[in-house]
Short mmCIF file of C-alpha atoms in Angstrom, two decimals:
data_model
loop_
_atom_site.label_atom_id
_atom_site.label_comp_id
_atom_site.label_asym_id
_atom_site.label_seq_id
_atom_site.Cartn_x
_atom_site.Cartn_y
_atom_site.Cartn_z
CA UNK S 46 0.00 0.00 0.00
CA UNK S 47 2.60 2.60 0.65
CA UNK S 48 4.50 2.01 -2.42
CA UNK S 49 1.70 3.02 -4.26
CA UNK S 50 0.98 5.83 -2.62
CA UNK S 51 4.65 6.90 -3.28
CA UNK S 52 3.89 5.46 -7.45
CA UNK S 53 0.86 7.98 -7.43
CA UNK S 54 2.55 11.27 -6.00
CA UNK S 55 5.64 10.53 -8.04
CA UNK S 56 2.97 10.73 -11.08
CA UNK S 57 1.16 13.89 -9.88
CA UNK S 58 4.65 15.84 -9.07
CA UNK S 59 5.99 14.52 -12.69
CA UNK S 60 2.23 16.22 -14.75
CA UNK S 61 2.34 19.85 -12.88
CA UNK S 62 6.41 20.16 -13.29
CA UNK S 63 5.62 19.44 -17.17
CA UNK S 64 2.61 21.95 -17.41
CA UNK S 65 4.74 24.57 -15.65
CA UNK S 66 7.79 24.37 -18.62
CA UNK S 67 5.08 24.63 -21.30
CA UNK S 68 3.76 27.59 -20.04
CA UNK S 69 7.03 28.68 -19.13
CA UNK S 70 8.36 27.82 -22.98
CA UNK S 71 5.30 29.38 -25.06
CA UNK S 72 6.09 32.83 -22.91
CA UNK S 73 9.34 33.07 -24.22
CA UNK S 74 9.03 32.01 -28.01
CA UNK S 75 8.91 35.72 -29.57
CA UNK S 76 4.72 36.55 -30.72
CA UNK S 77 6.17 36.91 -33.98
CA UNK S 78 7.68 33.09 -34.17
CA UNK S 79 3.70 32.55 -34.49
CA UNK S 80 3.29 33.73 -37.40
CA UNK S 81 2.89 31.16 -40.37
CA UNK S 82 3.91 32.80 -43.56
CA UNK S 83 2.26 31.59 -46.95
CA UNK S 84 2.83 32.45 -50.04
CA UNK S 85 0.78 35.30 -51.61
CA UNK S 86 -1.54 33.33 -54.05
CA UNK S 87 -2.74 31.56 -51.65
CA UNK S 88 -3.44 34.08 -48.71
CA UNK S 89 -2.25 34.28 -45.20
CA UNK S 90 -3.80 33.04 -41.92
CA UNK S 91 -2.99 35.34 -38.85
CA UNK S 92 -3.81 33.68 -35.65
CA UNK S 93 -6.33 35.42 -33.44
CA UNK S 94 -5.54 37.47 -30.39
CA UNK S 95 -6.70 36.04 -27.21
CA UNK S 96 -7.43 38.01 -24.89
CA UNK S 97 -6.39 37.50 -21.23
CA UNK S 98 -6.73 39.28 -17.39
CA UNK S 99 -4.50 39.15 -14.27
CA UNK S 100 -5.77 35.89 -13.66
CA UNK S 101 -4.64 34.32 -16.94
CA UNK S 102 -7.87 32.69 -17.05
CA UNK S 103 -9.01 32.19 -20.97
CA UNK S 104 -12.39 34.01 -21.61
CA UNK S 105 -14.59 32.06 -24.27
CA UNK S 106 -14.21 33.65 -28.14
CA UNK S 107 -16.96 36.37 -27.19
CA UNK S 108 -15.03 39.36 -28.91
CA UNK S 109 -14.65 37.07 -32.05
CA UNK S 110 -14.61 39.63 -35.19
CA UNK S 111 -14.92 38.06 -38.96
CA UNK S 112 -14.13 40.67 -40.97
CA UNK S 113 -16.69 42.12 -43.23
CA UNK S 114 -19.09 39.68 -41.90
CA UNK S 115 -20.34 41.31 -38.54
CA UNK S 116 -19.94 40.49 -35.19
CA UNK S 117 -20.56 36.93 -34.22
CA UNK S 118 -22.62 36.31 -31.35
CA UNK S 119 -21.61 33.66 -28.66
CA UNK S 120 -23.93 31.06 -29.16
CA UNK S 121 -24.70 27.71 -26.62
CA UNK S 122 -27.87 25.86 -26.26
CA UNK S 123 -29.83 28.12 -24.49
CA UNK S 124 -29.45 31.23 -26.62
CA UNK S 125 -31.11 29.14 -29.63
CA UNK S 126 -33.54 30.41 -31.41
CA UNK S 127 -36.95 28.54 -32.44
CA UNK S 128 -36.60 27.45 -36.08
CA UNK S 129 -38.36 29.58 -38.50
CA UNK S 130 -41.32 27.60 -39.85
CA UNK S 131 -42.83 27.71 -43.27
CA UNK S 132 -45.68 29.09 -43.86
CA UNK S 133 -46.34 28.99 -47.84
CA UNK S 134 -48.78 27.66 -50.13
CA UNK S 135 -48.52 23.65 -49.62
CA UNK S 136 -49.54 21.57 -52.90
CA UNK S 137 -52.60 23.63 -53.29
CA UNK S 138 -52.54 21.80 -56.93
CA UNK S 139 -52.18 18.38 -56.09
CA UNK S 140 -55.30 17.85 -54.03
CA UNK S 141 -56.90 15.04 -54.63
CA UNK S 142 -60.17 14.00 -53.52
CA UNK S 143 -61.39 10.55 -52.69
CA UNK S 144 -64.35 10.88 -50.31
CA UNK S 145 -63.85 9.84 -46.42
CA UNK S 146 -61.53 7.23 -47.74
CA UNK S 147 -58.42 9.72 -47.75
CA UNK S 148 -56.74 11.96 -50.37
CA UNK S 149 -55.37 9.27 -52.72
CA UNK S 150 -53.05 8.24 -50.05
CA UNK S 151 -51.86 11.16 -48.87
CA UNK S 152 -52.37 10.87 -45.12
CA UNK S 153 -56.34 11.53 -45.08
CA UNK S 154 -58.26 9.11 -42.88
CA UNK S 155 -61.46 10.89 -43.16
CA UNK S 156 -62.81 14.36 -43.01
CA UNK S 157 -61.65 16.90 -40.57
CA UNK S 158 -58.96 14.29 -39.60
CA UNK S 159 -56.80 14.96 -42.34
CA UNK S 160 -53.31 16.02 -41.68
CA UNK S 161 -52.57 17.41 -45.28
CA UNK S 162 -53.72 20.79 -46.05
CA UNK S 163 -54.60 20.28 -49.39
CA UNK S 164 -57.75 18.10 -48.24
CA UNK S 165 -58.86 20.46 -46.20
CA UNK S 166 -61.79 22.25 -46.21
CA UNK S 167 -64.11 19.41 -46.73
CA UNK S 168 -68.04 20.20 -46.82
CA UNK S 169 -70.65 18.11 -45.44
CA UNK S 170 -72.60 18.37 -48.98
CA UNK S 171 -72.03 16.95 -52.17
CA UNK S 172 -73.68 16.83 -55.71
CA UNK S 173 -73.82 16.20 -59.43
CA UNK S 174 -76.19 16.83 -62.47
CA UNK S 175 -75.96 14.54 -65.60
CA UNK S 176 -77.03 14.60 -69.42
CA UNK S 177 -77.88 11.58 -70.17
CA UNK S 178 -78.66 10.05 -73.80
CA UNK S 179 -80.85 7.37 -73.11
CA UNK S 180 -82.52 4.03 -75.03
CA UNK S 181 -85.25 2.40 -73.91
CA UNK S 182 -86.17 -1.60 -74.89
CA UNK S 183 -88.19 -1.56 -78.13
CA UNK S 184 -91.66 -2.65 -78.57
CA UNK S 185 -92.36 -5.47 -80.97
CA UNK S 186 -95.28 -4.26 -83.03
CA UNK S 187 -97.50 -5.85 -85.62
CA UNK S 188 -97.99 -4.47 -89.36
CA UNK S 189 -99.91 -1.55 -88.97
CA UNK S 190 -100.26 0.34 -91.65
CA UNK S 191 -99.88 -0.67 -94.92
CA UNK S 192 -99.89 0.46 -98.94
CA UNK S 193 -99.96 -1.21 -102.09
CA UNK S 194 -98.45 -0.48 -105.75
CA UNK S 195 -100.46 1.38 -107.78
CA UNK S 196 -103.08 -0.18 -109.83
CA UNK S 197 -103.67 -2.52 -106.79
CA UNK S 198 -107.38 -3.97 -107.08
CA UNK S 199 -109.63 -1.66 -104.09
CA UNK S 200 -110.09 -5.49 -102.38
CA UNK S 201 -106.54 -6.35 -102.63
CA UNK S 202 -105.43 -3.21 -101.37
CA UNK S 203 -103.06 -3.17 -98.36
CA UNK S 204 -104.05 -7.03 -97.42
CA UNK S 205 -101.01 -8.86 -95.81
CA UNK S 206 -99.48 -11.79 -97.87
CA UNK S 207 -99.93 -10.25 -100.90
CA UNK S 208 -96.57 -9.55 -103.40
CA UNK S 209 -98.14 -5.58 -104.10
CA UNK S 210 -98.17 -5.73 -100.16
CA UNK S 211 -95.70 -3.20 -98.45
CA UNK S 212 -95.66 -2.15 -94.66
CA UNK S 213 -95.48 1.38 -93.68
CA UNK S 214 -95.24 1.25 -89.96
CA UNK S 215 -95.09 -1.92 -87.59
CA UNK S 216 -93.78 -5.75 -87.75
CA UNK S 217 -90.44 -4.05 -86.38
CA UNK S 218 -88.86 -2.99 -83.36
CA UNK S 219 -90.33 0.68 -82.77
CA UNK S 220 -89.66 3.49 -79.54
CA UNK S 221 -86.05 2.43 -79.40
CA UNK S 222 -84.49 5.72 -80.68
CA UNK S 223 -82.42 7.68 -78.23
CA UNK S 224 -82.97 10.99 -76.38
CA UNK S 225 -82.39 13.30 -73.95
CA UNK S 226 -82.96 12.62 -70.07
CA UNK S 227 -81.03 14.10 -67.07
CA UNK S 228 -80.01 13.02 -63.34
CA UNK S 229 -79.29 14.70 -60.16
CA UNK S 230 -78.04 14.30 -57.21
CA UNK S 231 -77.92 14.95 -53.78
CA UNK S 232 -75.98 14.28 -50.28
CA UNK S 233 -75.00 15.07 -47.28
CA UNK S 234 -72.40 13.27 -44.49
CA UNK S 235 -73.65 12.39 -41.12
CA UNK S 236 -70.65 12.74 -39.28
CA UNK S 237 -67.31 14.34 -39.89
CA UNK S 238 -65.56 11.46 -40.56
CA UNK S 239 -67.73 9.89 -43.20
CA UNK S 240 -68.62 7.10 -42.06
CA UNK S 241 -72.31 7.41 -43.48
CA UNK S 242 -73.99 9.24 -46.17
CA UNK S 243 -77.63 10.42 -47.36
CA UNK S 244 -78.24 10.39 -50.54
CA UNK S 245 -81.06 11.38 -52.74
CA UNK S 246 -81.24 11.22 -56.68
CA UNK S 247 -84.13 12.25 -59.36
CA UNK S 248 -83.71 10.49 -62.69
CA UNK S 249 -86.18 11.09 -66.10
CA UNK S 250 -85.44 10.33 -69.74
CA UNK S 251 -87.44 12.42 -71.25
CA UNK S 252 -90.56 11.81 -73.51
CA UNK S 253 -90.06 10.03 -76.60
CA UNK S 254 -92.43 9.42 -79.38
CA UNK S 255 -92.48 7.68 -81.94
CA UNK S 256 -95.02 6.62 -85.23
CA UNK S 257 -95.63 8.54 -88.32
CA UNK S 258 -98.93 9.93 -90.50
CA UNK S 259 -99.62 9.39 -94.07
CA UNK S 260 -102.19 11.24 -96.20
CA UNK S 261 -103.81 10.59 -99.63
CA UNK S 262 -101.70 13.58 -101.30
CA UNK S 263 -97.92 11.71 -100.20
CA UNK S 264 -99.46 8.17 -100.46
CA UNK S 265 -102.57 7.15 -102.69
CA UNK S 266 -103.08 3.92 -100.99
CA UNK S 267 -103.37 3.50 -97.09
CA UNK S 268 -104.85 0.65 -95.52
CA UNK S 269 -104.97 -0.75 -91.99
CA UNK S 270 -104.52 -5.11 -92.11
CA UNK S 271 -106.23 -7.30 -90.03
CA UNK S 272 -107.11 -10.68 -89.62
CA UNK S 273 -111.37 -10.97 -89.72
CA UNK S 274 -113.30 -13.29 -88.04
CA UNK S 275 -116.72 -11.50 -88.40
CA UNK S 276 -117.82 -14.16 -91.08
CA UNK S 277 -115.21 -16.75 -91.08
CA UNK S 278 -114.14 -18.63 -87.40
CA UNK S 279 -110.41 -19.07 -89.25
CA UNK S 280 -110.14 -15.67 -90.06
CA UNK S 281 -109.15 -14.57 -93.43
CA UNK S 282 -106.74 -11.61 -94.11
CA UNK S 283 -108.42 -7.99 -94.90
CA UNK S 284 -107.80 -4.75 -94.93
CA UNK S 285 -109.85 -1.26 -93.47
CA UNK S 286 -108.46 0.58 -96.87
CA UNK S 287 -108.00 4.49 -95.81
CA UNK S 288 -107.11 5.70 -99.24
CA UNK S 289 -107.99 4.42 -102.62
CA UNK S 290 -107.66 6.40 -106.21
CA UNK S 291 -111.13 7.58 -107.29
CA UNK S 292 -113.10 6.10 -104.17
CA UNK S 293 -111.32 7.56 -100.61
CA UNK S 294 -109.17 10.04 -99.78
CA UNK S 295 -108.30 10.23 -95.64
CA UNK S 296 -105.35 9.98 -93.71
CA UNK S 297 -103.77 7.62 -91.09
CA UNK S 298 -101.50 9.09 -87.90
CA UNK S 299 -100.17 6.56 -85.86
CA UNK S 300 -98.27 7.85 -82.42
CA UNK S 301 -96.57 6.83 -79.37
CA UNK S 302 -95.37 7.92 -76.36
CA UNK S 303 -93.02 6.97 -73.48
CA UNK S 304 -92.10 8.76 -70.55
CA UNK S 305 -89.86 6.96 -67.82
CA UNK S 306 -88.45 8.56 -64.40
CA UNK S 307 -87.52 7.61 -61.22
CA UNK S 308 -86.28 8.65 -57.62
CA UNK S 309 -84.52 7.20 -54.99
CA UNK S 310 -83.14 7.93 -50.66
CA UNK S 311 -80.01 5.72 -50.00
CA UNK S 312 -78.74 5.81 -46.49
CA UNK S 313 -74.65 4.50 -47.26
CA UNK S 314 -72.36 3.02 -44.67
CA UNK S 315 -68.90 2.83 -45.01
CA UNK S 316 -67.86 -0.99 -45.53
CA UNK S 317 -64.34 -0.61 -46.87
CA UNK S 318 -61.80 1.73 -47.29
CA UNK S 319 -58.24 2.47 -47.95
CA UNK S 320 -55.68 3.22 -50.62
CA UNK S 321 -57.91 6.07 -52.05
CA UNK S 322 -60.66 4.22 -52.18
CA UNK S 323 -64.09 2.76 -50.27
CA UNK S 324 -66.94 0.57 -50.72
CA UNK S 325 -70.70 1.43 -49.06
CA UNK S 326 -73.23 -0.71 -48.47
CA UNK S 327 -76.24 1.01 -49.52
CA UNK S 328 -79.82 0.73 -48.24
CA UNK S 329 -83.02 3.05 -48.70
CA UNK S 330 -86.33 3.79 -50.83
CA UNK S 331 -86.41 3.46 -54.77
CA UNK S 332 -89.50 4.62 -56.97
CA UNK S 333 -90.24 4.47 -60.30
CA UNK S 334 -92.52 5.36 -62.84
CA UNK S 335 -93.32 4.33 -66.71
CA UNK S 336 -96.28 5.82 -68.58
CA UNK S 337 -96.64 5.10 -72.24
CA UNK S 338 -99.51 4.88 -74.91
CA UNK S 339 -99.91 4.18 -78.58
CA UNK S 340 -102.91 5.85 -80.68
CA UNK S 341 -104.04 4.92 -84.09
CA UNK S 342 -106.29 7.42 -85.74
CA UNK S 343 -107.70 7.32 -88.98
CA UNK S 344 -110.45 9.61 -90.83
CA UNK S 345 -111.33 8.89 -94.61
CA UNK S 346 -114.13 10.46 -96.99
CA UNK S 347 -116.49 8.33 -98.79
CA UNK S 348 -116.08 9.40 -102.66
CA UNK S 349 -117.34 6.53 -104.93
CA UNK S 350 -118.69 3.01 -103.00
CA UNK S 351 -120.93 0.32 -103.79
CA UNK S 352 -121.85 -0.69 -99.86
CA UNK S 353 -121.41 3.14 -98.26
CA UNK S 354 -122.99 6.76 -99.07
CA UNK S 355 -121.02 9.00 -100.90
CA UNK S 356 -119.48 11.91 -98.48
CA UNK S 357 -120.10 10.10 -95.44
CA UNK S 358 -116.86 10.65 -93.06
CA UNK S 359 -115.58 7.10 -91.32
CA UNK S 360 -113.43 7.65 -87.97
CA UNK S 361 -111.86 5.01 -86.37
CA UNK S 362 -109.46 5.25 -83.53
CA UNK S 363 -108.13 2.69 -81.23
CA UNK S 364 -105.90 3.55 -78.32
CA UNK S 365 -103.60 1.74 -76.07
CA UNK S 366 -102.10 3.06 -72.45
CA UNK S 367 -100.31 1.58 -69.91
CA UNK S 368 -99.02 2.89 -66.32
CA UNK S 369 -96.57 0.70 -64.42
CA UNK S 370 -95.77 2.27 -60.57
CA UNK S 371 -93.04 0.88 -58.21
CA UNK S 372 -92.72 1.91 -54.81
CA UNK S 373 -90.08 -0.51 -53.09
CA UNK S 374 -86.83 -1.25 -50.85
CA UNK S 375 -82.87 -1.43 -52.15
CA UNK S 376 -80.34 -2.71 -51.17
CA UNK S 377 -76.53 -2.56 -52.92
CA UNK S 378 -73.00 -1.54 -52.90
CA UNK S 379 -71.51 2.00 -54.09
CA UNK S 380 -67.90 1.75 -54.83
CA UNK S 381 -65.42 5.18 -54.88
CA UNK S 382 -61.82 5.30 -56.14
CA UNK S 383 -59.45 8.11 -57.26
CA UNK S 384 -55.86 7.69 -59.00
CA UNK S 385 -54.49 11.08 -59.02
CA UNK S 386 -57.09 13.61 -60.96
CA UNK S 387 -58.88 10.64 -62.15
CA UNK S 388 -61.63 8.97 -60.16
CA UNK S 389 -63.89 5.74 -60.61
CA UNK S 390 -67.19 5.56 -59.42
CA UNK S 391 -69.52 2.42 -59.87
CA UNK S 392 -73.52 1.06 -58.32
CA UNK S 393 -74.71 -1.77 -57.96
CA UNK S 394 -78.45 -2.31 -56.32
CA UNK S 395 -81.43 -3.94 -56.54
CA UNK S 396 -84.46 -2.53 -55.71
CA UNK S 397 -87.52 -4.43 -54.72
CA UNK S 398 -91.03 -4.13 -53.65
CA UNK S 399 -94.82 -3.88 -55.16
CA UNK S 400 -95.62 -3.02 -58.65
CA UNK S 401 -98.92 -1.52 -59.65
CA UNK S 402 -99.99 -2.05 -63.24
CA UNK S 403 -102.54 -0.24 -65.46
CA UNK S 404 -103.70 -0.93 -69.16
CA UNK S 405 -106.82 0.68 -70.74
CA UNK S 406 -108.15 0.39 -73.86
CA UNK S 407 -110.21 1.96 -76.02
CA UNK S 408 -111.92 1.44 -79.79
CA UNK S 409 -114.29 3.70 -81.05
CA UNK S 410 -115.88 3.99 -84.89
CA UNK S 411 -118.16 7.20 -85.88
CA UNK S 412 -119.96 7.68 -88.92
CA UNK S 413 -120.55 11.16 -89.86
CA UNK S 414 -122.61 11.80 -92.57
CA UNK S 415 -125.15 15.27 -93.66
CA UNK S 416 -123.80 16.77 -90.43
CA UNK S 417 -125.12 13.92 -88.52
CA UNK S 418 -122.53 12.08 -86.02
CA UNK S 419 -123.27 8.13 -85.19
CA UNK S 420 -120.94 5.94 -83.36
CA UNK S 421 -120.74 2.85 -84.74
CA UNK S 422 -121.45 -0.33 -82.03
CA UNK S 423 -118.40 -2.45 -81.46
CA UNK S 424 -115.99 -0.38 -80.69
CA UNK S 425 -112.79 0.33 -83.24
CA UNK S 426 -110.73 -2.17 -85.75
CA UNK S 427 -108.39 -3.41 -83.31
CA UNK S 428 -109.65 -2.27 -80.08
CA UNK S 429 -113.17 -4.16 -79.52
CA UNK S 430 -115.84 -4.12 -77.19
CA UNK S 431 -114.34 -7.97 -76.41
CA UNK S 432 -111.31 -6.47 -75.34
CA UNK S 433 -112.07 -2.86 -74.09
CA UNK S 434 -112.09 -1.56 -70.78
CA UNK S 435 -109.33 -0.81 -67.91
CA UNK S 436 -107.75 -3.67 -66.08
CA UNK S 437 -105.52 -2.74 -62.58
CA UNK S 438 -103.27 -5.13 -61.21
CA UNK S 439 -100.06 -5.69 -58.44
CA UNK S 440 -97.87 -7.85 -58.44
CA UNK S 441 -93.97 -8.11 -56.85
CA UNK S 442 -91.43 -6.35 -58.78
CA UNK S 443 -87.49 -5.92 -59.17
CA UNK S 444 -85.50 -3.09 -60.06
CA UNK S 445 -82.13 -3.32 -60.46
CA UNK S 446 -80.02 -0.61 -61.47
CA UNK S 447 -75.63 -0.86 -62.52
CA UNK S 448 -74.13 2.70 -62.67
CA UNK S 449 -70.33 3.21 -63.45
CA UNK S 450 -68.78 6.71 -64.05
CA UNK S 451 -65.17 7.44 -65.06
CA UNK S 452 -64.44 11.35 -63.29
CA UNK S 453 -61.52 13.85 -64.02
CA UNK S 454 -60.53 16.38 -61.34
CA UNK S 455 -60.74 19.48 -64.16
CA UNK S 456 -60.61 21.96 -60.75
CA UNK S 457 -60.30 21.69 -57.14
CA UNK S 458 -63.88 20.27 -55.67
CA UNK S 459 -65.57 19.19 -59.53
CA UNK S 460 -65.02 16.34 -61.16
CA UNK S 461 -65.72 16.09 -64.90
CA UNK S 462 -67.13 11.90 -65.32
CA UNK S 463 -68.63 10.13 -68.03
CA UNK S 464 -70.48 6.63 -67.61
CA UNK S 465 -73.09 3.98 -68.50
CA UNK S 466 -75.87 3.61 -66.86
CA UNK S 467 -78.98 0.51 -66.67
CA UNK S 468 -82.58 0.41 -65.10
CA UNK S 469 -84.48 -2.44 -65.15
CA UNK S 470 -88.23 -3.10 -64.26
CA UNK S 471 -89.45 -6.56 -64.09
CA UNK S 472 -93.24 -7.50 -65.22
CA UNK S 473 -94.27 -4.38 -66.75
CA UNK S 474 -96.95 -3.47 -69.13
CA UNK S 475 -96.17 -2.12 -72.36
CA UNK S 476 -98.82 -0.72 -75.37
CA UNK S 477 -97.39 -3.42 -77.35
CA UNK S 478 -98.86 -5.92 -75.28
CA UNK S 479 -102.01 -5.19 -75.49
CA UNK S 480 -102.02 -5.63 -78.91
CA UNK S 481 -103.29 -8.98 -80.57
CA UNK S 482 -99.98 -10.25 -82.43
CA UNK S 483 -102.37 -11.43 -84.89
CA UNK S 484 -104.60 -8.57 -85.74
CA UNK S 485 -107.53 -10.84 -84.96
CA UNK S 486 -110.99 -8.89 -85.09
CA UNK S 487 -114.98 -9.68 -85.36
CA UNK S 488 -116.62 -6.38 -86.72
CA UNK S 489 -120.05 -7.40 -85.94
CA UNK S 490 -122.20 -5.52 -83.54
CA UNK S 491 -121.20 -8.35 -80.72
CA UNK S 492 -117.46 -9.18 -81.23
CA UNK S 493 -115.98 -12.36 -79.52
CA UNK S 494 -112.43 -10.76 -80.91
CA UNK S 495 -109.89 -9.51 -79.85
CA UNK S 496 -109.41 -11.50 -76.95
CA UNK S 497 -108.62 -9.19 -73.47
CA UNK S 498 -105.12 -10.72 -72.76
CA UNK S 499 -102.77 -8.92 -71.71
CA UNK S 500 -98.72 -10.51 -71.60
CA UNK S 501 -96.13 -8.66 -68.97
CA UNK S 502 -92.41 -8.93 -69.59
CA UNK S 503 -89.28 -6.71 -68.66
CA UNK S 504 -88.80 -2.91 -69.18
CA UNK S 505 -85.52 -1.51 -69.51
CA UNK S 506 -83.49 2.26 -69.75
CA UNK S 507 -80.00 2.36 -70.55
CA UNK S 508 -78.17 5.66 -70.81
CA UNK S 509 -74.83 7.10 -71.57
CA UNK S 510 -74.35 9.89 -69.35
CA UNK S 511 -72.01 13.33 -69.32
CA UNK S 512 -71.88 15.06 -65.70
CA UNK S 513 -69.97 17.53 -63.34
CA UNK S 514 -70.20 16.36 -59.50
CA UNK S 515 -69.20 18.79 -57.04
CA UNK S 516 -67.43 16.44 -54.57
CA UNK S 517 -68.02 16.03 -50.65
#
């Protein structure tokens, strides 16, 4: 033990004798042995002056001068400043809007939670109004109108089966012609992070007609066909003959009509989300509406006839309408995603529920003749007292709908989007249906024919539409 001791003072004496001949030694090397002399293109470095007091205690570099540069300030850890933060514009073009589901990606999780300025303001409300070119499923009708070639025997005249026999309107697909309808819509969130939606949308194509009219001026033979049973039970083709050289002169209009719209409230809960994206399930009210007809009108002037007085007026006008009215539930899946400035946005639902249906007919015949006006019993040519009347019925009903719209961000909060669109209506009444395929009348006073059947089938819109939404 007392060796070391001895070891350990040795050591101490030995470190202050060596501190005292350095300080000693750098007092008596001459201030300017400290100079370092470079050559002149490259500069010179003069060491700094320290400063010192009685004490020869080294004060820190506080009187530091860099020339031209200003004083420098002694700086340690408390005498930092904050850092300066920035407060510019931040991506004001790149936002990107993707519902509740976040801003493509960009650190959104839902609104008034995002930590990105560019998503920010979001608004509770949301819309969108569409153009929309729509075509409805055509209606199969019979031949019926019809014209021969000239020189046509009067009892030949417009009679189906014959080789002078053409078809001016019918035994084709008619009402399938597109035009102009429209959509709109409108929402609201339920909560600031959009978790839920309401939704509301009004949808109507438009009223589309259809048919054509034909006078004794443009076409010298008119005729309406049919298949009579007033003498025969097999029926034998025939023909009510509108126009005919020398004996009538009248005219035929033939016109249709279809006008199809529809509404629905969707309450829409968040299922899904993530990666700009998010899939609702979708639940609410859906109603729907289609109201179409079909008129057939003729009027012809008696000018030369064995059986009829000469400038007696003949009217005869069947008519055909049909209302089909769905009020039910839907259910279904909305689908959002956005890429970028490019967004998809697809529906599917089906809607389900009660379907009222409506069909009326109506035949009518009037003989005017020396001012006098009689309506002929039986009803019209195709529209009979066998078959006449209104007939109301319900039944259960779907109503599906697909939607899918391809959007482009054109400015901050609207969304340019194109898309397809499909409505369907199951067992629906259509004009076409209540016509006999077969023309199949009994003229006499009593008809047995037509028969009052009436077919259901389908109904269908589809549209391609052309819309600005103004997003949530």
């Amino acid at each position: 033990m007392r060796s070391n001791r001895i070891t350990n003072h040795l050591q101490s004496t030995s470190l202050v004798g060596a501190l005292v001949f350095l300080l000693l030694a750098s007092v008596a090397i001459p201030v300017s042995a400290q100079v370092r002399v470079k050559k002149q293109d490259r500069g010179s470095y003069q060491a700094p002056t320290l400063a010192s007091n009685d004490d020869d205690v080294l004060e820190p570099f506080s009187d530091l001068v860099i020339e031209d540069s200003g004083d420098v300030r002694p700086v340690d850890f408390e005498s930092m400043e904050p850092p300066v933060m920035y407060d510019g514009p931040m991506y004001e073009e790149e936002m990107h809007y993707s519902g509740a589901g976040g801003c493509d990606g960009m650190g959104c999780s839902g609104c008034g939670v995002c930590t990105v300025p560019a998503c920010l303001p979001c608004s509770p409300w949301f819309a969108s109004a569409e153009v929309m070119l729509f075509w409805r499923r055509p209606q199969g009708l019979p031949a019926l109108a019809t014209t021969s070639d000239p020189g046509t025997d009067f009892a030949d005249a417009g009679v189906l089966g014959l080789g002078s026999t053409s078809i001016l309107f019918g035994q084709d697909q008619v009402g399938s012609k597109m035009n102009v309808g429209g959509r709109f819509t409108l929402g609201t969130w339920l909560d600031n992070a959009g978790l839920a939606s309401l939704t509301g949308r009004f949808w109507f194509t438009g009223n589309q007609e259809y048919g054509g009219d034909w006078n004794s001026a443009t076409t010298p033979i008119i005729a309406r066909p049919y298949l009579d049973f007033t003498t025969d039970p097999n029926g034998v083709s025939n023909a009510d003959v509108i126009s005919y050289p020398g004996q009538r002169s009248g005219f035929l209009t033939i016109k249709g009509s279809s006008d199809v719209y529809g509404a629905d409230l969707s309450m829409r809960q968040l299922s899904m989300e993530g990666l700009g994206g998010r899939i609702d399930f979708m639940y609410g009210y859906q109603y729907m509406r289609v109201n179409e007809d079909l008129a057939i009108n003729s009027e012809s002037l008696i000018l030369a006839d064995d059986s009829l007085p000469v400038g007696a007026m003949f009217n005869v006008t069947d008519q055909f309408e049909t209302r089909n009215e769905f009020h039910g539930a839907q259910l279904g899946f909305s689908g959002f995603h956005r890429e970028g400035r490019w967004s998809l946005d697809t529906m599917m639902k089906f809607g389900f529920g009660a379907l009222t249906r409506e069909a009326r007919r109506s035949g009518v015949t009037n003989i005017t003749n020396g001012g006098v006006t009689i309506s002929q019993a039986g009803g019209g040519l195709l529209v009979r007292d066998s078959s006449a009347g209104t007939f109301t019925s319900s039944t259960f009903a779907w109503a599906p709908e697909f939607n899918v719209n391809v959007g482009y961000q054109a400015r901050r909060g609207i969304d340019l989007s194109v898309g397809y669109s499909v409505v369907g209506l199951t067992d629906a009444v259509q004009p076409w249906r209540l016509v006999d395929p077969q023309l199949a009348t009994d003229l006499n006073d009593d008809p047995t024919l037509p028969k009052g059947v009436i077919s259901y089938g389908s109904f269908w819109v589809q549209a391609i539409q052309f819309g600005a939404r103004w997003n949530y």
